[in-house]
CSV table of C-alpha atoms in Angstrom, one decimal:
chain,number,residue,atom,x,y,z
A,1,MET,CA,0.0,0.0,0.0
A,2,ILE,CA,1.5,3.4,-0.9
A,3,ALA,CA,0.4,6.8,0.4
A,4,TYR,CA,1.7,9.9,-1.2
A,5,VAL,CA,2.7,12.7,1.1
A,6,ASP,CA,3.3,16.1,-0.5
A,7,ARG,CA,5.2,17.8,2.3
A,8,GLY,CA,8.4,19.6,1.5
A,9,PRO,CA,10.9,18.6,-1.1
A,10,THR,CA,10.2,14.8,-1.1
A,11,PRO,CA,6.5,13.9,-1.6
A,12,LEU,CA,5.2,10.9,0.1
A,13,LEU,CA,2.9,8.1,-1.2
A,14,ALA,CA,1.0,5.3,0.4
A,15,LEU,CA,0.9,2.0,-1.6
A,16,THR,CA,-1.0,-1.2,-1.5
A,17,ALA,CA,-0.5,-4.1,-3.9
A,18,LEU,CA,-3.4,-6.3,-3.0
A,19,LEU,CA,-3.6,-10.0,-3.2
A,20,ALA,CA,-1.1,-11.3,-5.7
A,21,ARG,CA,-1.4,-8.4,-8.1
A,22,SER,CA,-5.1,-8.2,-8.5
A,23,ARG,CA,-5.4,-4.5,-7.3
A,24,VAL,CA,-3.1,-1.7,-6.7
A,25,ALA,CA,-3.9,1.6,-4.9
A,26,ILE,CA,-1.9,4.7,-4.3
A,27,VAL,CA,-3.1,7.7,-2.2
A,28,ASP,CA,-1.7,11.1,-1.4
A,29,TYR,CA,-1.0,12.5,2.0
A,30,ARG,CA,-4.6,13.6,2.4
A,31,GLY,CA,-5.8,10.1,1.4
A,32,GLN,CA,-7.0,11.2,-2.0
A,33,THR,CA,-6.6,8.5,-4.7
A,34,VAL,CA,-3.6,9.0,-7.0
A,35,PHE,CA,-3.9,5.7,-8.7
A,36,CYS,CA,-6.2,2.7,-8.2
A,37,THR,CA,-6.8,-0.1,-10.6
A,38,TYR,CA,-7.5,-3.8,-10.9
A,39,VAL,CA,-4.8,-5.8,-12.8
A,40,LEU,CA,-5.5,-8.2,-15.6
A,41,PRO,CA,-4.6,-11.7,-14.4
A,42,THR,CA,-1.5,-13.2,-16.0
A,43,ASN,CA,-2.6,-16.7,-15.0
A,44,THR,CA,-5.9,-18.4,-14.8
A,45,VAL,CA,-7.8,-17.4,-11.6
A,46,THR,CA,-9.5,-20.4,-10.0
A,47,ASP,CA,-10.8,-18.7,-6.8
A,48,TYR,CA,-11.4,-14.9,-6.5
A,49,ARG,CA,-12.0,-15.3,-2.7
A,50,THR,CA,-14.7,-12.7,-3.2
A,51,SER,CA,-15.9,-12.9,0.4
A,52,THR,CA,-12.5,-11.8,1.6
A,53,THR,CA,-11.3,-9.6,-1.3
A,54,GLY,CA,-14.5,-8.2,-2.6
A,55,ILE,CA,-13.1,-8.9,-6.1
A,56,GLN,CA,-15.3,-10.5,-8.7
A,57,ALA,CA,-14.5,-12.0,-12.1
A,58,SER,CA,-15.9,-9.0,-13.8
A,59,ASP,CA,-13.4,-6.7,-12.0
A,60,LEU,CA,-10.5,-8.4,-13.7
A,61,GLN,CA,-11.7,-8.2,-17.3
A,62,PRO,CA,-10.4,-5.9,-20.0
A,63,GLY,CA,-12.0,-2.5,-19.6
A,64,ASN,CA,-12.1,-2.8,-15.9
A,65,ALA,CA,-8.5,-3.8,-15.3
A,66,MET,CA,-5.1,-2.8,-16.7
A,67,PRO,CA,-2.4,-5.1,-18.1
A,68,TRP,CA,0.3,-6.0,-15.6
A,69,ARG,CA,3.2,-4.3,-17.3
A,70,GLU,CA,1.3,-1.0,-17.6
A,71,VAL,CA,0.5,-1.1,-13.9
A,72,GLN,CA,4.1,-1.9,-13.0
A,73,GLN,CA,5.4,1.0,-15.2
A,74,ARG,CA,2.9,3.4,-13.9
A,75,VAL,CA,3.6,2.6,-10.3
A,76,ALA,CA,7.3,2.8,-10.8
A,77,GLN,CA,6.9,6.2,-12.4
A,78,LEU,CA,4.6,7.5,-9.6
A,79,ILE,CA,6.8,6.3,-6.7
A,80,ARG,CA,10.1,7.5,-8.2
A,81,ASP,CA,11.7,10.0,-5.8
A,82,LYS,CA,8.9,9.7,-3.3
A,83,ILE,CA,8.8,8.5,0.3
A,84,LEU,CA,6.5,5.4,0.5
A,85,VAL,CA,4.3,4.8,3.5
A,86,GLY,CA,2.6,1.4,3.9
A,87,HIS,CA,2.2,-1.8,5.9
A,88,THR,CA,4.6,-4.6,5.0
A,89,LEU,CA,5.9,-2.6,2.0
A,90,TRP,CA,8.4,-5.3,1.3
A,91,GLN,CA,5.6,-7.5,0.2
A,92,ASP,CA,4.0,-4.8,-2.0
A,93,LEU,CA,7.4,-4.0,-3.6
A,94,SER,CA,8.1,-7.7,-4.2
A,95,VAL,CA,4.7,-8.3,-5.8
A,96,LEU,CA,5.2,-5.3,-8.0
A,97,GLY,CA,8.8,-6.2,-8.9
A,98,ILE,CA,9.9,-2.6,-8.2
A,99,PRO,CA,12.9,-1.8,-5.9
A,100,HIS,CA,12.8,1.4,-3.9
A,101,PRO,CA,15.4,3.1,-1.7
A,102,ALA,CA,15.1,1.8,1.9
A,103,VAL,CA,15.6,5.3,3.3
A,104,ALA,CA,12.6,6.5,1.4
A,105,THR,CA,10.2,4.0,3.0
A,106,ARG,CA,8.1,4.4,6.1
A,107,ASP,CA,6.7,1.0,7.0
A,108,VAL,CA,4.2,1.0,9.9
A,109,ALA,CA,4.7,-2.7,10.3
A,110,LEU,CA,8.4,-2.2,11.1
A,111,TYR,CA,8.1,1.0,13.1
A,112,GLN,CA,9.7,0.3,16.5
A,113,PRO,CA,7.5,2.5,18.7
A,114,PHE,CA,4.3,0.9,17.3
A,115,ARG,CA,5.7,-2.6,18.0
A,116,ASN,CA,6.8,-1.5,21.5
A,117,ALA,CA,3.4,0.0,22.3
A,118,LEU,CA,1.8,-3.4,21.6
A,119,ARG,CA,4.6,-5.2,23.4
A,120,SER,CA,5.5,-7.2,20.3
A,121,PRO,CA,9.0,-5.9,19.4
A,122,ASN,CA,10.0,-9.1,17.6
A,123,GLN,CA,7.0,-9.8,15.3
A,124,VAL,CA,5.2,-8.1,12.5
A,125,ILE,CA,1.8,-6.8,13.7
A,126,GLY,CA,-1.2,-6.9,11.3
A,127,LEU,CA,-2.7,-3.7,10.0
A,128,GLN,CA,-6.1,-4.5,11.6
A,129,THR,CA,-4.4,-4.9,15.0
A,130,LEU,CA,-2.3,-1.7,14.7
A,131,MET,CA,-5.3,0.3,13.7
A,132,TRP,CA,-7.5,-1.0,16.5
A,133,HIS,CA,-5.0,-0.7,19.3
A,134,LEU,CA,-3.3,2.5,18.3
A,135,MET,CA,-6.2,4.5,16.7
A,136,ARG,CA,-9.3,2.6,17.9
A,137,ARG,CA,-10.5,2.2,14.3
A,138,ARG,CA,-11.6,-0.9,12.6
A,139,VAL,CA,-10.4,-1.7,9.1
A,140,GLN,CA,-11.1,-4.6,6.7
A,141,GLU,CA,-14.4,-5.5,8.4
A,142,THR,CA,-16.2,-6.6,5.3
A,143,HIS,CA,-13.3,-7.4,3.0
A,144,VAL,CA,-9.8,-6.4,2.3
A,145,CYS,CA,-9.7,-3.1,0.3
A,146,ALA,CA,-6.5,-1.7,-1.1
A,147,LEU,CA,-7.6,1.9,-0.8
A,148,GLU,CA,-8.7,1.5,2.8
A,149,ASN,CA,-5.4,-0.2,3.7
A,150,ALA,CA,-3.3,2.6,2.1
A,151,ARG,CA,-5.3,5.2,4.0
A,152,ALA,CA,-5.0,3.3,7.3
A,153,ALA,CA,-1.2,3.0,7.0
A,154,LEU,CA,-1.0,6.7,6.1
A,155,ASP,CA,-3.1,7.6,9.2
A,156,LEU,CA,-0.8,5.5,11.4
A,157,TYR,CA,2.2,7.2,9.9
A,158,ARG,CA,0.7,10.7,10.3
A,159,SER,CA,0.0,10.0,13.9
A,160,HIS,CA,3.7,9.8,14.5
A,161,ALA,CA,5.2,11.6,11.5
A,162,GLU,CA,6.9,14.4,13.4
A,163,GLU,CA,8.7,12.0,15.8
A,164,TRP,CA,9.5,9.5,12.9
A,165,GLU,CA,11.0,12.2,10.7
A,166,SER,CA,12.9,13.9,13.4
A,167,THR,CA,14.5,10.6,14.3
A,168,VAL,CA,15.5,10.0,10.7
A,169,ALA,CA,16.8,13.6,10.4
A,170,ARG,CA,19.1,12.8,13.4
A,171,GLY,CA,20.6,10.0,11.4
A,172,GLN,CA,18.8,7.2,13.4
A,173,TRP,CA,16.5,4.6,11.9
A,174,PRO,CA,13.4,4.1,14.1
A,175,SER,CA,12.3,0.9,12.3
A,176,PHE,CA,13.2,-2.8,12.3
A,177,LEU,CA,14.5,-4.2,9.0
A,178,PRO,CA,12.3,-6.2,6.7
A,179,PRO,CA,12.9,-9.9,6.3
A,180,SER,CA,16.3,-10.4,4.6
A,181,THR,CA,14.7,-12.5,1.9
A,182,PHE,CA,13.2,-9.2,0.6
A,183,SER,CA,16.4,-7.3,0.4
A,184,ARG,CA,16.1,-7.1,-3.4
A,185,CYS,CA,13.1,-4.8,-2.9
A,186,TYR,CA,15.3,-2.1,-1.6
A,187,LEU,CA,18.0,0.0,-3.1
């Protein structure tokens, strides 16, 4: 999930690449949609998991969905020179096949103060749990929505943005590292 933050010289985006490339959403700092599309499947879909994803076969048809390569190119263009905000960004970047500078990511799943607040410093905490415990807001109640996830991650970031950015400005990194198997996702 990517959120776009237009604040100062380096804008910020919130990104979500949902469920094995079926939908991609990018929002700006205010939560407004910058890019959101379904992606044409590159393989045969045997189960849309509609009750979980909200995605139906008609959503992934030409006219409603974009070809994978177009989506990949568009996202790469949109996130270039931007700070990305999201939850488990390493998964989104891996699915998209787009590397991004690690110093230009703000992953709420890896942010140490969030993990410490929930007394789970050594494990990734789900977005639903973070939102409920830190903001008292429910997300993903009916189905997983890429736009809702991007906005939720952005709201979490904004709740601690000043502290987060001042820590980075002091040359410290306030987040844990993503799993090493995803190091190819970062420049």
